[in-house]
mmCIF file of C-alpha atoms and ligand atoms in Angstrom:
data_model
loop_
_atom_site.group_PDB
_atom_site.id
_atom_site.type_symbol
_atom_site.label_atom_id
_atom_site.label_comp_id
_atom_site.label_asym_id
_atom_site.label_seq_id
_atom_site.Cartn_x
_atom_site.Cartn_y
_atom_site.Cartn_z
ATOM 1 C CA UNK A 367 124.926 -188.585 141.208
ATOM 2 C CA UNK A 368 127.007 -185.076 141.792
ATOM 3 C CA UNK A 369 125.089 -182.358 139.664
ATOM 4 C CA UNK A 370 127.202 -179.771 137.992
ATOM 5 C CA UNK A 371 128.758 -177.145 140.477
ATOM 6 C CA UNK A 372 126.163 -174.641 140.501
ATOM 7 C CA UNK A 373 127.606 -171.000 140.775
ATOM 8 C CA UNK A 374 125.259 -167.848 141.274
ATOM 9 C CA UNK A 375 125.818 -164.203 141.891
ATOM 10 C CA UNK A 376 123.318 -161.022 142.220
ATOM 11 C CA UNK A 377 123.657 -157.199 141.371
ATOM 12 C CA UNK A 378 121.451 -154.262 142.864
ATOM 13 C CA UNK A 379 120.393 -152.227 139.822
ATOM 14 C CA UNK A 380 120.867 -148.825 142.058
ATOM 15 C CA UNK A 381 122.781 -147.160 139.409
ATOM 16 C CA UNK A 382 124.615 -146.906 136.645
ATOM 17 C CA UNK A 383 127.618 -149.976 136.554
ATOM 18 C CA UNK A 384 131.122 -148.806 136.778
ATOM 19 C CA UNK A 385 134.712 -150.879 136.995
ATOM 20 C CA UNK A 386 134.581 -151.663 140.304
ATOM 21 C CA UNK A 387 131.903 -154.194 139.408
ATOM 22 C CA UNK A 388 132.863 -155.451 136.682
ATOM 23 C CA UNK A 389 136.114 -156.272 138.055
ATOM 24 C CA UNK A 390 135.066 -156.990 141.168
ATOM 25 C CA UNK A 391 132.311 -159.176 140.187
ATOM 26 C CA UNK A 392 130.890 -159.145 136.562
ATOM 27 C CA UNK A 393 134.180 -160.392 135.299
ATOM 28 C CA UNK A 394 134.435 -163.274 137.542
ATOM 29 C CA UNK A 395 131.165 -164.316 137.333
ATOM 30 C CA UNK A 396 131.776 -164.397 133.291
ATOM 31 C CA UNK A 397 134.237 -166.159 133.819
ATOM 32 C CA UNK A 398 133.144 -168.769 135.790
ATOM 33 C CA UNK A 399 130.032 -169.373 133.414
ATOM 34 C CA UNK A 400 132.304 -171.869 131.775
ATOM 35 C CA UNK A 401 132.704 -173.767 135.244
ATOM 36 C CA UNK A 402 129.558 -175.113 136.112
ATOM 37 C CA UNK A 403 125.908 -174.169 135.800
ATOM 38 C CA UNK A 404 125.583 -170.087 136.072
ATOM 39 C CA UNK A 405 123.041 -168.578 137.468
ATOM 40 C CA UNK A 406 123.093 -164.436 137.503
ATOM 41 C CA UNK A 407 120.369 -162.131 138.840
ATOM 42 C CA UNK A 408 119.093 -158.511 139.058
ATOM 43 C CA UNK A 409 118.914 -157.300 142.668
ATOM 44 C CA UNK A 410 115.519 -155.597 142.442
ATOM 45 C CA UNK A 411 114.051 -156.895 145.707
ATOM 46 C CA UNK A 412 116.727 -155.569 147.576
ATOM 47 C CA UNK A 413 117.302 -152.295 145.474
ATOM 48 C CA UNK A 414 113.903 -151.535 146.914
ATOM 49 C CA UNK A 415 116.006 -150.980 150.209
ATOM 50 C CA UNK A 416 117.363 -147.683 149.129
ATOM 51 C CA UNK A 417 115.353 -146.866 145.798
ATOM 52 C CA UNK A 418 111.866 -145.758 145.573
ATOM 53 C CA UNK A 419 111.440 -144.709 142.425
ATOM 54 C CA UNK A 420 109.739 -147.127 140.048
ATOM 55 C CA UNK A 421 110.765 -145.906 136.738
ATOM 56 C CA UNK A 422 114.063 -146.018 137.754
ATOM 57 C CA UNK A 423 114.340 -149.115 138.868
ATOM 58 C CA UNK A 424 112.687 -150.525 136.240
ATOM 59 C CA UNK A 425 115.228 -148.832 133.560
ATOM 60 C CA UNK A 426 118.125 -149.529 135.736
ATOM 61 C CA UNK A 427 117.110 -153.371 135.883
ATOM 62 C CA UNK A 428 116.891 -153.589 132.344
ATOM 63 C CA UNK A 429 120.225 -151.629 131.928
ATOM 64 C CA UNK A 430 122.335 -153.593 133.884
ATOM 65 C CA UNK A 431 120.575 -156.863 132.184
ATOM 66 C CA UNK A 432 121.995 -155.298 128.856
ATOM 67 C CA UNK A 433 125.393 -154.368 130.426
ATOM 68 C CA UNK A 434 125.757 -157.987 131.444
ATOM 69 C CA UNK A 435 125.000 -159.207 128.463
ATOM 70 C CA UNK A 436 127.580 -156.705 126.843
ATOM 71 C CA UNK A 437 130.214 -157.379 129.121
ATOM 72 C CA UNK A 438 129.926 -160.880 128.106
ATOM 73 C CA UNK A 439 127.403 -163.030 129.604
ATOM 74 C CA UNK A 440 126.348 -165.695 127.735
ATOM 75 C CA UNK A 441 122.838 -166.565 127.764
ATOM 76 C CA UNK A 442 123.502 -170.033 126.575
ATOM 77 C CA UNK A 443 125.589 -171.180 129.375
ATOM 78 C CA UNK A 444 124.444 -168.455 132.388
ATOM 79 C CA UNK A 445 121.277 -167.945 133.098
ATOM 80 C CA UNK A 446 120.446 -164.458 133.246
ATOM 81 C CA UNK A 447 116.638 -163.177 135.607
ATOM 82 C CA UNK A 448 115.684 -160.455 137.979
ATOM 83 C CA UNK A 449 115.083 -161.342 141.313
ATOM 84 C CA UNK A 450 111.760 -160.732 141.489
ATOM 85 C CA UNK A 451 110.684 -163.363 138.485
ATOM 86 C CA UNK A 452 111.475 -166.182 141.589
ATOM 87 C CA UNK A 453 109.241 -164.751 144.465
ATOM 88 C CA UNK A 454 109.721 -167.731 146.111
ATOM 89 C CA UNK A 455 112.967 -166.097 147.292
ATOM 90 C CA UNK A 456 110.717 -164.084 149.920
ATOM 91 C CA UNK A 457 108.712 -167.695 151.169
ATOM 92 C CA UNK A 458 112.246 -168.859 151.851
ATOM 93 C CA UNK A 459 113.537 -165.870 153.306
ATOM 94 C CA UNK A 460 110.718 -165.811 156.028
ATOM 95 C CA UNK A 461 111.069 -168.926 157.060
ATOM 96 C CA UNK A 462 115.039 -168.330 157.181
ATOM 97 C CA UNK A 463 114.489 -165.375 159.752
ATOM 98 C CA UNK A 464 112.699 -167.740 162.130
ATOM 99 C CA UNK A 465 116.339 -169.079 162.638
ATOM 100 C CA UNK A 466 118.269 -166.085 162.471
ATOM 101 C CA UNK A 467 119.268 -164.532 165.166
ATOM 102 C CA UNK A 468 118.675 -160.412 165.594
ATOM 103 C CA UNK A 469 121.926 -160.166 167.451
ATOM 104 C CA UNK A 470 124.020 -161.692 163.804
ATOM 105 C CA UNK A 471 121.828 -159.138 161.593
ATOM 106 C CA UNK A 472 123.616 -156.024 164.450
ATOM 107 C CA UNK A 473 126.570 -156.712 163.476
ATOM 108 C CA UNK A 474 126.268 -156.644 159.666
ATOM 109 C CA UNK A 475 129.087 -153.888 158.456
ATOM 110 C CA UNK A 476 126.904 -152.707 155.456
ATOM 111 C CA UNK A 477 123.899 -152.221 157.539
ATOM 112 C CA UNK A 478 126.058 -150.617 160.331
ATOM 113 C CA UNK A 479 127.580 -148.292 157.129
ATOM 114 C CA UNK A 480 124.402 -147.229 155.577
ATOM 115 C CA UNK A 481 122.584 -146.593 158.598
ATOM 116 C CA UNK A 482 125.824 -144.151 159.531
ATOM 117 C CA UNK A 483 125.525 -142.769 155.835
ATOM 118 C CA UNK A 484 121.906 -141.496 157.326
ATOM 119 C CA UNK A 485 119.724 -144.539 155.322
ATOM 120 C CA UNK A 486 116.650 -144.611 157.596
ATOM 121 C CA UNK A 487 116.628 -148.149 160.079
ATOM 122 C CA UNK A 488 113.958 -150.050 158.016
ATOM 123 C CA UNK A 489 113.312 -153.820 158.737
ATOM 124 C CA UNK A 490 114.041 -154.127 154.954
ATOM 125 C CA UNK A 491 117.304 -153.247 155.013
ATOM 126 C CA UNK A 492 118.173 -155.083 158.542
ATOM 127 C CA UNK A 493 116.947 -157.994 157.112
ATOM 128 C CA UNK A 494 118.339 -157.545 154.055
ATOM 129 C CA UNK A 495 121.337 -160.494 154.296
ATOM 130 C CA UNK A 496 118.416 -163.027 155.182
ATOM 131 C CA UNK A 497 117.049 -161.998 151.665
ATOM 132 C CA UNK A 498 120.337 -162.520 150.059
ATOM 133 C CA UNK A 499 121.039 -165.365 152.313
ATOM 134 C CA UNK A 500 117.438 -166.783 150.846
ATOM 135 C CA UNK A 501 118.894 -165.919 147.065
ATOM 136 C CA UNK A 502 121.831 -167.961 147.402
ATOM 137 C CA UNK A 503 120.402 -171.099 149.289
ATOM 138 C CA UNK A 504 117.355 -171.509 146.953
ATOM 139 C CA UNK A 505 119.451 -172.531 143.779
ATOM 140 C CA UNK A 506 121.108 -175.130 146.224
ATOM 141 C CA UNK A 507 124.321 -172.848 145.033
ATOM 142 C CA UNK A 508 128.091 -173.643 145.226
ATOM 143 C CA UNK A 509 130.096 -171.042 144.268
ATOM 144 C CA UNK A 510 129.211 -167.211 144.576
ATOM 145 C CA UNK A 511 131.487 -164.809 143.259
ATOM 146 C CA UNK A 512 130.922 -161.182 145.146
ATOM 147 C CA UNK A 513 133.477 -158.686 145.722
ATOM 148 C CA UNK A 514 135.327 -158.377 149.475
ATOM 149 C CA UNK A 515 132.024 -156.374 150.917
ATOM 150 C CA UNK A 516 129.820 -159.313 150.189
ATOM 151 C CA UNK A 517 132.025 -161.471 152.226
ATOM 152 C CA UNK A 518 130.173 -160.911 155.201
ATOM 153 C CA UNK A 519 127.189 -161.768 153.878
ATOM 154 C CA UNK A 520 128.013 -164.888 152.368
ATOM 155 C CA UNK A 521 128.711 -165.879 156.100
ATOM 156 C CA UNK A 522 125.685 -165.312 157.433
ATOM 157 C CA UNK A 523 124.208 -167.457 154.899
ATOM 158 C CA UNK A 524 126.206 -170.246 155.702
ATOM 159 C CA UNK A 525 125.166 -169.876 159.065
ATOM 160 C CA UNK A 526 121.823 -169.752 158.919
ATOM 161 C CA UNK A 527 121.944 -172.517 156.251
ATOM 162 C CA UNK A 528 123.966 -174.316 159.134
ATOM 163 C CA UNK A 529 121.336 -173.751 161.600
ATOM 164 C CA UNK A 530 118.623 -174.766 159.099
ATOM 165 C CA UNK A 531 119.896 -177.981 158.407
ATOM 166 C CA UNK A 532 120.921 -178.799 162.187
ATOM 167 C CA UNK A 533 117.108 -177.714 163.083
ATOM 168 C CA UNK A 534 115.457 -179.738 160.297
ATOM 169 C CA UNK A 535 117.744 -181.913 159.078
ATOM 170 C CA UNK A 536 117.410 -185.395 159.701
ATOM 171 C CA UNK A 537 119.701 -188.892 159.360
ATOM 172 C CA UNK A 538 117.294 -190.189 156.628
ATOM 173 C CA UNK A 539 116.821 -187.284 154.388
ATOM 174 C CA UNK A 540 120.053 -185.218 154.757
ATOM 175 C CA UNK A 541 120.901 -181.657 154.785
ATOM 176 C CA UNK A 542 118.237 -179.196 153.910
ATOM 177 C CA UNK A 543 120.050 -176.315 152.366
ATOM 178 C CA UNK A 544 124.069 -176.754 150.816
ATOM 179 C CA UNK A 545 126.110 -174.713 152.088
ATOM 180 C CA UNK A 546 127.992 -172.000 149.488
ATOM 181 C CA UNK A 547 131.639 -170.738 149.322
ATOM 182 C CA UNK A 548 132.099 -166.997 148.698
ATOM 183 C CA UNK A 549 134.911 -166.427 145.550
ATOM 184 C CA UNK A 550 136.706 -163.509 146.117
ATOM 185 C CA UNK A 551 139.350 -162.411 144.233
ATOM 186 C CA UNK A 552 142.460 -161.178 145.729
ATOM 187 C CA UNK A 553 144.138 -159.100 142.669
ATOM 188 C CA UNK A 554 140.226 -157.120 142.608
ATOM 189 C CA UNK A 555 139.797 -157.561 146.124
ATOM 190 C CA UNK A 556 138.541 -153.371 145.762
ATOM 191 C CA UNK A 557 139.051 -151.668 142.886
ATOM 192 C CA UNK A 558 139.311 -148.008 144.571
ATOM 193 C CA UNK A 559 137.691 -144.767 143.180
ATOM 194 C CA UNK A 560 138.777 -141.343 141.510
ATOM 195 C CA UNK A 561 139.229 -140.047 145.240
ATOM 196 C CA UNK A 562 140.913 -143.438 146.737
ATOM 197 C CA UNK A 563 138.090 -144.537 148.479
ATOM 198 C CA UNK A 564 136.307 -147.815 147.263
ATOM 199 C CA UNK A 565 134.716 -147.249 144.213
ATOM 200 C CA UNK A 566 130.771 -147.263 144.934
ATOM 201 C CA UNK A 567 127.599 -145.641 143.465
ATOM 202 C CA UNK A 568 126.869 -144.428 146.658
ATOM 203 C CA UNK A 569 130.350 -142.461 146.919
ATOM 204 C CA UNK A 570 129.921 -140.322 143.856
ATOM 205 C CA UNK A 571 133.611 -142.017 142.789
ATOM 206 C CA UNK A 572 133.149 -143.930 139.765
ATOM 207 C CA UNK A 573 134.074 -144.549 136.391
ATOM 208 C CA UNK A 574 131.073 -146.317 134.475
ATOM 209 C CA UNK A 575 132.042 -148.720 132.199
ATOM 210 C CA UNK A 576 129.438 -147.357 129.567
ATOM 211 C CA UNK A 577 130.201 -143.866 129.956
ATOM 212 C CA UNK A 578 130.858 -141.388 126.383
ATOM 213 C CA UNK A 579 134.576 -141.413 125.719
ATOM 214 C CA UNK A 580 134.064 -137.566 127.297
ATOM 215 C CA UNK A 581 132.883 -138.862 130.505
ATOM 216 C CA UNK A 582 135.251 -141.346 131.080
ATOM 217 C CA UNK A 583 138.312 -138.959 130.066
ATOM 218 C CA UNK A 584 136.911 -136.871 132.682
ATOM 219 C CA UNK A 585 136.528 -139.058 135.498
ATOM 220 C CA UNK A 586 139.571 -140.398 134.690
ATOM 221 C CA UNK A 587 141.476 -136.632 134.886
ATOM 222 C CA UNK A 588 139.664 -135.722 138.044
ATOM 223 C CA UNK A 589 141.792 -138.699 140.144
ATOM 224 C CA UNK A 590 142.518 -136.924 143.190
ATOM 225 C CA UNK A 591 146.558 -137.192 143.819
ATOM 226 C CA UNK A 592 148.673 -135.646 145.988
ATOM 227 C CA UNK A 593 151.034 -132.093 144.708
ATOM 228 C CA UNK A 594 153.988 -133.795 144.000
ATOM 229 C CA UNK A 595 155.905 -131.402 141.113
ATOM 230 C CA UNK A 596 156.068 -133.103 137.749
ATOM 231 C CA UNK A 597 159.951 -133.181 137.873
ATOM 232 C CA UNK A 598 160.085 -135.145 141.469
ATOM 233 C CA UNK A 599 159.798 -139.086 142.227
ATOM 234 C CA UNK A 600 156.432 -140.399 142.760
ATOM 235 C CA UNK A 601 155.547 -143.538 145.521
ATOM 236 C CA UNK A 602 153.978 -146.004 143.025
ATOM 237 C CA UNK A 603 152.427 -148.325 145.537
ATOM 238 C CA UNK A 604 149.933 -145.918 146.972
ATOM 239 C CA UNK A 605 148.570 -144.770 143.807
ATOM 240 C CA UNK A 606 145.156 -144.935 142.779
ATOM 241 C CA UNK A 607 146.508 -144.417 139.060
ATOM 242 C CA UNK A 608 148.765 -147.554 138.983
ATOM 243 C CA UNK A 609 146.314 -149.395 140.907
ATOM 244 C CA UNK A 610 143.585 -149.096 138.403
ATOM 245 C CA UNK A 611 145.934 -149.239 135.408
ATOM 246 C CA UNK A 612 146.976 -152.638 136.494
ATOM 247 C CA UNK A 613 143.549 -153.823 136.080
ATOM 248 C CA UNK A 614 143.628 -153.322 132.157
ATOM 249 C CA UNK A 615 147.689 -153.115 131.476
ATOM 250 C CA UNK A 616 150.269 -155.569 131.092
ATOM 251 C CA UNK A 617 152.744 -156.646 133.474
ATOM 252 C CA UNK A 618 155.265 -154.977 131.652
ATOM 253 C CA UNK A 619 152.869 -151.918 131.284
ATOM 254 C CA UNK A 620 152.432 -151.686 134.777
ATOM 255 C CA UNK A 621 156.268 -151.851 135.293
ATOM 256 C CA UNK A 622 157.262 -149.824 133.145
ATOM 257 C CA UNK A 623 154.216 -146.997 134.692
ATOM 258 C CA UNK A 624 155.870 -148.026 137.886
ATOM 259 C CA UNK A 625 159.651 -147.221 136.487
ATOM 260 C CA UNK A 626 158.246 -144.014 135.805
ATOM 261 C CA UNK A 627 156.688 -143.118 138.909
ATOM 262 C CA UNK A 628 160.076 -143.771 140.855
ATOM 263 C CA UNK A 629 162.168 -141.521 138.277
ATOM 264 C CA UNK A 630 160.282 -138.691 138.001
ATOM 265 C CA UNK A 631 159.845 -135.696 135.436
ATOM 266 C CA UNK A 632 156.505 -137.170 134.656
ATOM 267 C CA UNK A 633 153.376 -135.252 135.616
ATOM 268 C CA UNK A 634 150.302 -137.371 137.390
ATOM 269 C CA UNK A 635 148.479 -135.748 134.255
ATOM 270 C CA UNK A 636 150.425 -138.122 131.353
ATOM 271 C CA UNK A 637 149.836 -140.635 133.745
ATOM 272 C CA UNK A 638 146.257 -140.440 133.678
ATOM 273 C CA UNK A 639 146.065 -140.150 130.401
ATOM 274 C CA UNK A 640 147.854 -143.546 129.567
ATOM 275 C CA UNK A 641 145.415 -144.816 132.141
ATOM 276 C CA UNK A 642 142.395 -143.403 130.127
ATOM 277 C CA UNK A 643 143.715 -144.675 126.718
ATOM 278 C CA UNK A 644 144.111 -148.341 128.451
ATOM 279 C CA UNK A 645 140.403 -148.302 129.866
ATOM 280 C CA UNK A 646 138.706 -146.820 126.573
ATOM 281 C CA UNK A 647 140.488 -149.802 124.722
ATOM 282 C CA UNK A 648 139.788 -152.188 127.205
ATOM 283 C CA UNK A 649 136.303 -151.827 126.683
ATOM 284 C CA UNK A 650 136.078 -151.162 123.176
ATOM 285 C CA UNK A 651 135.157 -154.674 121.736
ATOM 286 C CA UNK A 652 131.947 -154.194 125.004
ATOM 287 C CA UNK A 653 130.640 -151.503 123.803
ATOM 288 C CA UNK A 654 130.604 -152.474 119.895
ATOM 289 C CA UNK A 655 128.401 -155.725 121.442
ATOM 290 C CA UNK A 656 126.056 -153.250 123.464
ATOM 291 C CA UNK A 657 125.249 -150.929 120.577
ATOM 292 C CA UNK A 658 124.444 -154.504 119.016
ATOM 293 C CA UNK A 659 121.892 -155.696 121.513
ATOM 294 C CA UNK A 660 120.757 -151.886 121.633
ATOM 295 C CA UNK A 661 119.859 -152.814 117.915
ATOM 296 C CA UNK A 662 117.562 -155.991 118.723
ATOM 297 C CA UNK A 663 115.604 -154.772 122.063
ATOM 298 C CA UNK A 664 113.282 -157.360 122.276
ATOM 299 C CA UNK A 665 116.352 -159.686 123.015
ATOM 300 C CA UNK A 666 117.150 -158.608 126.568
ATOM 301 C CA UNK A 667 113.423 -159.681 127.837
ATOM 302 C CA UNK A 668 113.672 -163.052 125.774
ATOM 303 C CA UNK A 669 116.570 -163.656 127.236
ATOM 304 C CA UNK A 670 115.202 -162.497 131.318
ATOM 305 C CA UNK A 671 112.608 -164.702 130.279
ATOM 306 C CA UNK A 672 114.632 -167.695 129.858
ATOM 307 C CA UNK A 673 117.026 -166.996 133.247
ATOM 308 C CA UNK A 674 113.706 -166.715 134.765
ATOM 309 C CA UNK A 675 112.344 -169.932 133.537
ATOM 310 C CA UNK A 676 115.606 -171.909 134.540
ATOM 311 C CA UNK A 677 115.528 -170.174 137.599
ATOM 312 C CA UNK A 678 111.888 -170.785 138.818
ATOM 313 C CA UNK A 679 112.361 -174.621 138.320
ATOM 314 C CA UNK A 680 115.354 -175.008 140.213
ATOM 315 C CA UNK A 681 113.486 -172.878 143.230
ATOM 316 C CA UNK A 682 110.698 -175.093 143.221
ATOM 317 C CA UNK A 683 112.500 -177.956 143.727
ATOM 318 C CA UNK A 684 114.278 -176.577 146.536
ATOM 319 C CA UNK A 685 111.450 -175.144 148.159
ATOM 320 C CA UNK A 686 109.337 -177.934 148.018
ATOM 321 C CA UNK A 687 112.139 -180.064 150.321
ATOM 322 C CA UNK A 688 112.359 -177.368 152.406
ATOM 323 C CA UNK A 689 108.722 -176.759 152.672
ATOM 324 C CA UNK A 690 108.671 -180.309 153.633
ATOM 325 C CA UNK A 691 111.711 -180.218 156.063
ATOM 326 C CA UNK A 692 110.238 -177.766 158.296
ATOM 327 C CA UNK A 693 106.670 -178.785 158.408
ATOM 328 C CA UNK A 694 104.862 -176.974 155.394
HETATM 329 P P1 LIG B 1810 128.076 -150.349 144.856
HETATM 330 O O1 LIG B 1810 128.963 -150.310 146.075
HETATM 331 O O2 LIG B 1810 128.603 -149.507 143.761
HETATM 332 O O3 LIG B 1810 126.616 -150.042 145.186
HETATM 333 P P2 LIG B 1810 127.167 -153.056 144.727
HETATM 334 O O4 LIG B 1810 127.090 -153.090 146.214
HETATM 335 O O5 LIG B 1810 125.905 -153.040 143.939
HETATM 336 O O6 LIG B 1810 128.085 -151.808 144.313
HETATM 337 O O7 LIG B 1810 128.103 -154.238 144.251
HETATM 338 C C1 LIG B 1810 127.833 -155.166 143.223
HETATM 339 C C2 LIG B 1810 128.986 -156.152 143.147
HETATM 340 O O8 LIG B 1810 130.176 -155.469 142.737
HETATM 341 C C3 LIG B 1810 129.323 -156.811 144.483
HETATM 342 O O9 LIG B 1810 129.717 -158.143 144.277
HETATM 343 C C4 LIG B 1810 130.463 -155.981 144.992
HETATM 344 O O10 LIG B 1810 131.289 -156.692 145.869
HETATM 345 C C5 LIG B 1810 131.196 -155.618 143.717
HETATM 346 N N1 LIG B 1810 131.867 -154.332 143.877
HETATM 347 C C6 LIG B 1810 131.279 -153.131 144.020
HETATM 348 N N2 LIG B 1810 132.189 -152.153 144.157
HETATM 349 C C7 LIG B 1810 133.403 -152.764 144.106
HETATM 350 C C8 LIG B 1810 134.755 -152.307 144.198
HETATM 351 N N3 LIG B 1810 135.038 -151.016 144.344
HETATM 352 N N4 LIG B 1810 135.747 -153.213 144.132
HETATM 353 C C9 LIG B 1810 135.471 -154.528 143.965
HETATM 354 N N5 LIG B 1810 134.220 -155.028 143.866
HETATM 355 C C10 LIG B 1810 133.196 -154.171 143.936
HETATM 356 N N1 LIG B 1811 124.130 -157.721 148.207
HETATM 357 C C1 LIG B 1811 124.746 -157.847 146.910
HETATM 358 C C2 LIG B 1811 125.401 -156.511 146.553
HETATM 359 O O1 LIG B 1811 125.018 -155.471 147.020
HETATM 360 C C3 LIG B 1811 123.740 -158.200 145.847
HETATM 361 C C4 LIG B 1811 123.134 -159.533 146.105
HETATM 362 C C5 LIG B 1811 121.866 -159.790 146.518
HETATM 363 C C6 LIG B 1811 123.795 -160.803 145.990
HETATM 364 N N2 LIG B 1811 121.663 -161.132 146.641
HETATM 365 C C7 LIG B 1811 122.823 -161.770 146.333
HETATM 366 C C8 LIG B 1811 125.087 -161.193 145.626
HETATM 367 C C9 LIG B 1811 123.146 -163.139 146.340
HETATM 368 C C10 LIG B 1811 125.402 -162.562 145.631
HETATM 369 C C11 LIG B 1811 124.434 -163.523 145.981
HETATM 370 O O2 LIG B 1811 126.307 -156.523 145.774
#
């Protein structure tokens, strides 16, 4: 019999969550928790790649497990765990790089990136899509909704899944590891930052979804734009503003923001300031349900404990075919 379609996503807690995730992957994953079986993890394994301080990432894990939860996770149809709760992740991931080749891991674009960005060349972070290729094939997963940068990753996984299953496969047992699809969407494809760029922790470019109305106003104003006078016409396509507003206005919002634009006689700083109004509201009903889990603490681990639970038995099962497959 077909199980459900099993769909399951991971987060680094590195920092502090701003829109680009949430609309480039926390709302789709939400989403799709009423699709098939969710499954939704903290990172922390592979935050260890680029943080090393412990208190941090133990605050940031439990911060973005309350985020989620506040964006609007629900913890009786997703399953919700951090990484590191399903060590078995690592087993698998070993015996994954015995079939990867070095030569796939060079050409990985966010390894190529960070190492450019001065990270140092540790064999973590080379190997770090064999990790999240291990993540992804150990819940036997379908569906995995990522943003655009993850699409590279999700093909190495399918390829080494690919080469798993044509090493160790056989006619009488079947396929080893199922293969996932990546879900990108196109409208959130990347959600660019105050200065244009794509909005990342690592740029300095953000606006966090959880900031103080102050904050958020201010990250908001300091979208870098180009000196067009207030009276002149404005080129509506290549604006950061009117891309990001379209994320939380209507059509006919956008349109009419986009009317505007064209005209003229409207500053870039009423135009920001529509956009902040728009984004405060947008996550207003969010952050009423984070002060309420803020009230009941204990609730976040109960419900970590449960994901992790869920979690564990799935990788078991998986694990112990694959432990058989290749000879365990
Ligand atoms: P960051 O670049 O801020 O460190 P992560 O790499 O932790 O973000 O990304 C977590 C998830 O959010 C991934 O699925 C990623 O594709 C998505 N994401 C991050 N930034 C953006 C963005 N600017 N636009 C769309 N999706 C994004
Ligand atoms: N690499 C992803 C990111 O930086 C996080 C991640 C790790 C992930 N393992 C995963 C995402 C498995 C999807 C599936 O955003």
């Amino acid at each position: 019999m077909k199980r459900n379609v099993r769909i399951l996503s991971g987060i680094q807690p590195t920092g502090i969550l701003h829109i680009g995730n949430y609309f480039g992957m926390m709302r789709p994953a939400i989403a799709l928790q009423d699709e098939g079986e969710a499954l939704y993890f903290i990172a922390d394994y592979h935050a260890l790649t680029s943080l090393r301080d412990p208190l941090a990432l133990r605050e940031n894990s439990r911060r973005v497990a309350l985020d989620f939860l506040a964006c609007g996770l629900n913890p009786d149809k997703a399953a919700l765990f951090r990484q590191s709760d399903v060590p078995q992740v690592t087993e698998l991931a070993w015996i994954l790089s015995t079939v990867t080749p070095v030569s796939r891991l060079e050409l990985a674009h966010s390894y190529k990136d960070k190492i450019a960005r001065g990270a140092t060349a540790a064999a973590g972070l080379f190997t770090y899509p064999v990790l999240m290729a291990a993540d992804i094939l150990i819940y036997d997963s379908d569906i995995v909704p990522v943003g655009k940068d993850q699409k590279q990753h999700l093909e190495i996984a399918r390829d080494i899944a690919t080469r798993i299953n044509e090493t160790f496969g056989s006619m009488r047992e079947g396929q080893v590891l199922n293969l996932p699809e990546a879900r990108i969407q196109a409208q959130t494809e990347v959600v660019p930052g105050i200065d244009g760029q794509k909005m990342s922790k690592s740029y300095g470019n953000t606006i966090d979804i959880f900031g103080d109305e102050k904050e958020m106003r201010k990250r908001v104003m300091s979208i870098v734009t180009d000196s067009t006078p207030v009276e002149a016409p404005k080129d509506p396509d290549t604006s950061t503003i009117v891309q990001l507003y379209a994320l939380v206005a209507s059509k006919e919002e956008v349109e009419e923001m986009r009317e505007q634009f064209r005209k003229g006689g409207c500053g870039y700083g009423d135009f920001k300031k529509q956009l902040f109004e728009k984004l405060w509201d947008y996550f207003a009903p969010m952050r009423k349900r984070r002060d309420e889990i803020l009230r009941h603490q204990d609730y976040i681990e109960s419900v970590l404990a449960q994901g992790a639970g869920r979690a564990n038995s799935i990788a078991d099962g998986v694990m112990k075919r694959v432990r058989k497959a290749v000879g365990l």
